Structure formats: C-alpha cells, structure tokens
C-alpha cells in the first residue's frame, strides 16, 4: 500500500469517527427535542430560532463528513457548532481541569480540532466527491 493510500485511509477514519460521534449528539437532539438548546440560546439574548442551527451542526454536517460529500463544508459547520457550544456552555471551563486531571473541555476541543484538521486536509480519495 502506498503512502497516499494510507493518508486517504487516515482521512476516512478521521471523517467517519468525527461524523459518527457528532451525529450521536444530533440524534439525541432529534429524539429529545431542541427546546433546551433554544432556551439556552434565548437565555444569552439571541433569537431562539438560532438554536435550531444545532441540527445543521450535529445532523447535516456529520452526514456530509461520513459520506465525504462536501466534507470540508461539513467540517467547517461542525467547527462553528463547537465554537458556539464552547461559547454558550463551556466558556467558564476553559481554565479548569476535570476529576481525572484532563482539560474540562477536552472533548469539545478534540471535536473542534479534528473538524478544523479535516477542513484543512480535505476528505481524501474515499469520499463521494474525491480529493
């Protein structure tokens, strides 16, 4: 196997992992409703309809990643979703550690960093619209 194929497999693994993990959050919101998110957005003085944007960032965007169809756009949408989540929910935890000694927002940071990496490197050969 050539180095290019290994890189393409790595890109596929990144896309599938991030897509699946974020999609689980989206499915949870589809099942449980978005009232909590809408209320959170409104509590910050923003229009409630912006809370429905979470469905774009946690359902549509992960599907784009998983399929590899406009995956860079999907990755940018996920990165934006994570920035909003950090800003609205986790801002107070930026300087905190969790019980195990890790960063309190390490999961959100990992999702954000992975999304930015995918946006930069592209989806790879194993995607619907290729490199």
mmCIF file of C-alpha atoms in Angstrom:
data_model
loop_
_atom_site.group_PDB
_atom_site.id
_atom_site.type_symbol
_atom_site.label_atom_id
_atom_site.label_comp_id
_atom_site.label_asym_id
_atom_site.label_seq_id
_atom_site.Cartn_x
_atom_site.Cartn_y
_atom_site.Cartn_z
ATOM 1 C CA UNK A 1 0.000 0.000 0.000
ATOM 2 C CA UNK A 2 1.377 3.396 -0.914
ATOM 3 C CA UNK A 3 1.743 6.392 1.376
ATOM 4 C CA UNK A 4 -1.114 8.147 -0.453
ATOM 5 C CA UNK A 5 -3.472 5.260 0.265
ATOM 6 C CA UNK A 6 -2.504 5.308 3.946
ATOM 7 C CA UNK A 7 -3.191 9.045 4.038
ATOM 8 C CA UNK A 8 -6.558 8.531 2.360
ATOM 9 C CA UNK A 9 -7.432 5.787 4.852
ATOM 10 C CA UNK A 10 -6.411 8.104 7.680
ATOM 11 C CA UNK A 11 -8.648 10.852 6.317
ATOM 12 C CA UNK A 12 -11.515 8.372 6.011
ATOM 13 C CA UNK A 13 -11.007 7.254 9.607
ATOM 14 C CA UNK A 14 -10.996 10.874 10.833
ATOM 15 C CA UNK A 15 -14.157 11.678 8.865
ATOM 16 C CA UNK A 16 -16.048 8.592 9.984
ATOM 17 C CA UNK A 17 -15.041 8.940 13.627
ATOM 18 C CA UNK A 18 -15.879 12.625 13.970
ATOM 19 C CA UNK A 19 -19.025 12.245 11.867
ATOM 20 C CA UNK A 20 -20.358 9.327 13.892
ATOM 21 C CA UNK A 21 -19.574 10.862 17.283
ATOM 22 C CA UNK A 22 -21.153 14.220 16.453
ATOM 23 C CA UNK A 23 -24.136 12.545 14.761
ATOM 24 C CA UNK A 24 -24.935 10.718 18.014
ATOM 25 C CA UNK A 25 -25.376 14.116 19.672
ATOM 26 C CA UNK A 26 -27.633 15.197 16.817
ATOM 27 C CA UNK A 27 -29.763 12.051 17.002
ATOM 28 C CA UNK A 28 -30.182 12.686 20.712
ATOM 29 C CA UNK A 29 -31.479 16.173 19.949
ATOM 30 C CA UNK A 30 -33.816 14.825 17.271
ATOM 31 C CA UNK A 31 -35.235 12.333 19.751
ATOM 32 C CA UNK A 32 -35.357 14.584 22.804
ATOM 33 C CA UNK A 33 -36.145 17.849 21.084
ATOM 34 C CA UNK A 34 -34.280 21.091 20.791
ATOM 35 C CA UNK A 35 -36.197 23.011 23.466
ATOM 36 C CA UNK A 36 -33.198 23.017 25.794
ATOM 37 C CA UNK A 37 -30.908 24.428 23.107
ATOM 38 C CA UNK A 38 -33.470 27.037 22.033
ATOM 39 C CA UNK A 39 -33.868 28.098 25.671
ATOM 40 C CA UNK A 40 -30.108 28.282 26.136
ATOM 41 C CA UNK A 41 -29.719 30.474 23.071
ATOM 42 C CA UNK A 42 -32.543 32.750 24.262
ATOM 43 C CA UNK A 43 -31.002 32.996 27.735
ATOM 44 C CA UNK A 44 -27.970 34.591 26.075
ATOM 45 C CA UNK A 45 -30.171 37.235 24.439
ATOM 46 C CA UNK A 46 -30.142 35.634 20.986
ATOM 47 C CA UNK A 47 -33.205 34.750 18.894
ATOM 48 C CA UNK A 48 -34.475 31.281 19.743
ATOM 49 C CA UNK A 49 -34.589 30.091 16.137
ATOM 50 C CA UNK A 50 -30.772 30.110 16.121
ATOM 51 C CA UNK A 51 -30.955 27.109 18.452
ATOM 52 C CA UNK A 52 -32.190 25.009 15.561
ATOM 53 C CA UNK A 53 -28.803 25.550 13.948
ATOM 54 C CA UNK A 54 -27.599 22.745 16.190
ATOM 55 C CA UNK A 55 -29.369 20.358 13.808
ATOM 56 C CA UNK A 56 -27.205 21.640 10.967
ATOM 57 C CA UNK A 57 -24.043 21.224 13.024
ATOM 58 C CA UNK A 58 -24.940 17.882 14.582
ATOM 59 C CA UNK A 59 -27.029 16.120 11.909
ATOM 60 C CA UNK A 60 -26.409 17.545 8.447
ATOM 61 C CA UNK A 61 -22.693 18.295 8.861
ATOM 62 C CA UNK A 62 -21.773 14.854 10.236
ATOM 63 C CA UNK A 63 -23.656 13.192 7.388
ATOM 64 C CA UNK A 64 -21.605 15.272 4.934
ATOM 65 C CA UNK A 65 -18.447 14.030 6.654
ATOM 66 C CA UNK A 66 -19.492 10.400 6.743
ATOM 67 C CA UNK A 67 -20.405 10.426 3.061
ATOM 68 C CA UNK A 68 -17.441 12.535 2.083
ATOM 69 C CA UNK A 69 -19.741 14.796 0.099
ATOM 70 C CA UNK A 70 -18.652 18.402 0.560
ATOM 71 C CA UNK A 71 -16.848 17.183 3.663
ATOM 72 C CA UNK A 72 -14.853 20.396 4.065
ATOM 73 C CA UNK A 73 -18.118 22.321 4.383
ATOM 74 C CA UNK A 74 -19.379 19.746 6.885
ATOM 75 C CA UNK A 75 -16.174 20.100 8.886
ATOM 76 C CA UNK A 76 -16.463 23.902 8.932
ATOM 77 C CA UNK A 77 -20.085 23.603 10.100
ATOM 78 C CA UNK A 78 -19.029 21.264 12.914
ATOM 79 C CA UNK A 79 -16.204 23.614 13.911
ATOM 80 C CA UNK A 80 -18.663 26.502 14.032
ATOM 81 C CA UNK A 81 -21.095 24.408 16.052
ATOM 82 C CA UNK A 82 -18.347 23.579 18.543
ATOM 83 C CA UNK A 83 -17.291 27.226 18.853
ATOM 84 C CA UNK A 84 -20.887 28.175 19.646
ATOM 85 C CA UNK A 85 -21.179 25.301 22.141
ATOM 86 C CA UNK A 86 -17.961 26.358 23.858
ATOM 87 C CA UNK A 87 -19.074 29.987 23.893
ATOM 88 C CA UNK A 88 -22.564 29.338 25.240
ATOM 89 C CA UNK A 89 -21.972 26.397 27.577
ATOM 90 C CA UNK A 90 -18.306 25.785 28.325
ATOM 91 C CA UNK A 91 -16.664 29.215 28.453
ATOM 92 C CA UNK A 92 -16.355 29.069 32.227
ATOM 93 C CA UNK A 93 -14.496 25.758 31.969
ATOM 94 C CA UNK A 94 -11.658 26.984 29.738
ATOM 95 C CA UNK A 95 -9.200 27.145 32.614
ATOM 96 C CA UNK A 96 -10.468 24.132 34.533
ATOM 97 C CA UNK A 97 -9.374 20.522 34.826
ATOM 98 C CA UNK A 98 -11.710 17.569 35.270
ATOM 99 C CA UNK A 99 -11.570 14.936 38.031
ATOM 100 C CA UNK A 100 -9.009 12.874 36.090
ATOM 101 C CA UNK A 101 -6.685 15.834 35.564
ATOM 102 C CA UNK A 102 -7.631 16.419 31.930
ATOM 103 C CA UNK A 103 -8.921 19.658 30.475
ATOM 104 C CA UNK A 104 -12.569 20.163 31.377
ATOM 105 C CA UNK A 105 -13.488 20.790 27.724
ATOM 106 C CA UNK A 106 -11.147 18.265 26.148
ATOM 107 C CA UNK A 107 -13.962 16.542 24.236
ATOM 108 C CA UNK A 108 -15.204 19.794 22.753
ATOM 109 C CA UNK A 109 -11.633 20.839 21.935
ATOM 110 C CA UNK A 110 -10.949 17.478 20.295
ATOM 111 C CA UNK A 111 -14.098 17.775 18.172
ATOM 112 C CA UNK A 112 -13.148 21.338 17.204
ATOM 113 C CA UNK A 113 -9.537 20.488 16.383
ATOM 114 C CA UNK A 114 -10.483 17.426 14.354
ATOM 115 C CA UNK A 115 -13.078 19.392 12.388
ATOM 116 C CA UNK A 116 -10.527 22.109 11.593
ATOM 117 C CA UNK A 117 -7.993 19.461 10.523
ATOM 118 C CA UNK A 118 -10.499 17.832 8.158
ATOM 119 C CA UNK A 119 -11.412 21.239 6.726
ATOM 120 C CA UNK A 120 -7.716 21.836 6.016
ATOM 121 C CA UNK A 121 -6.689 18.427 4.662
ATOM 122 C CA UNK A 122 -9.874 17.540 2.793
ATOM 123 C CA UNK A 123 -11.856 14.306 2.666
ATOM 124 C CA UNK A 124 -9.388 12.132 0.772
ATOM 125 C CA UNK A 125 -9.945 9.730 -2.089
ATOM 126 C CA UNK A 126 -12.508 7.579 -0.272
ATOM 127 C CA UNK A 127 -15.309 10.125 -0.467
ATOM 128 C CA UNK A 128 -18.184 10.925 -2.788
ATOM 129 C CA UNK A 129 -16.513 13.889 -4.384
ATOM 130 C CA UNK A 130 -12.891 12.756 -4.019
ATOM 131 C CA UNK A 131 -9.961 14.888 -3.027
#
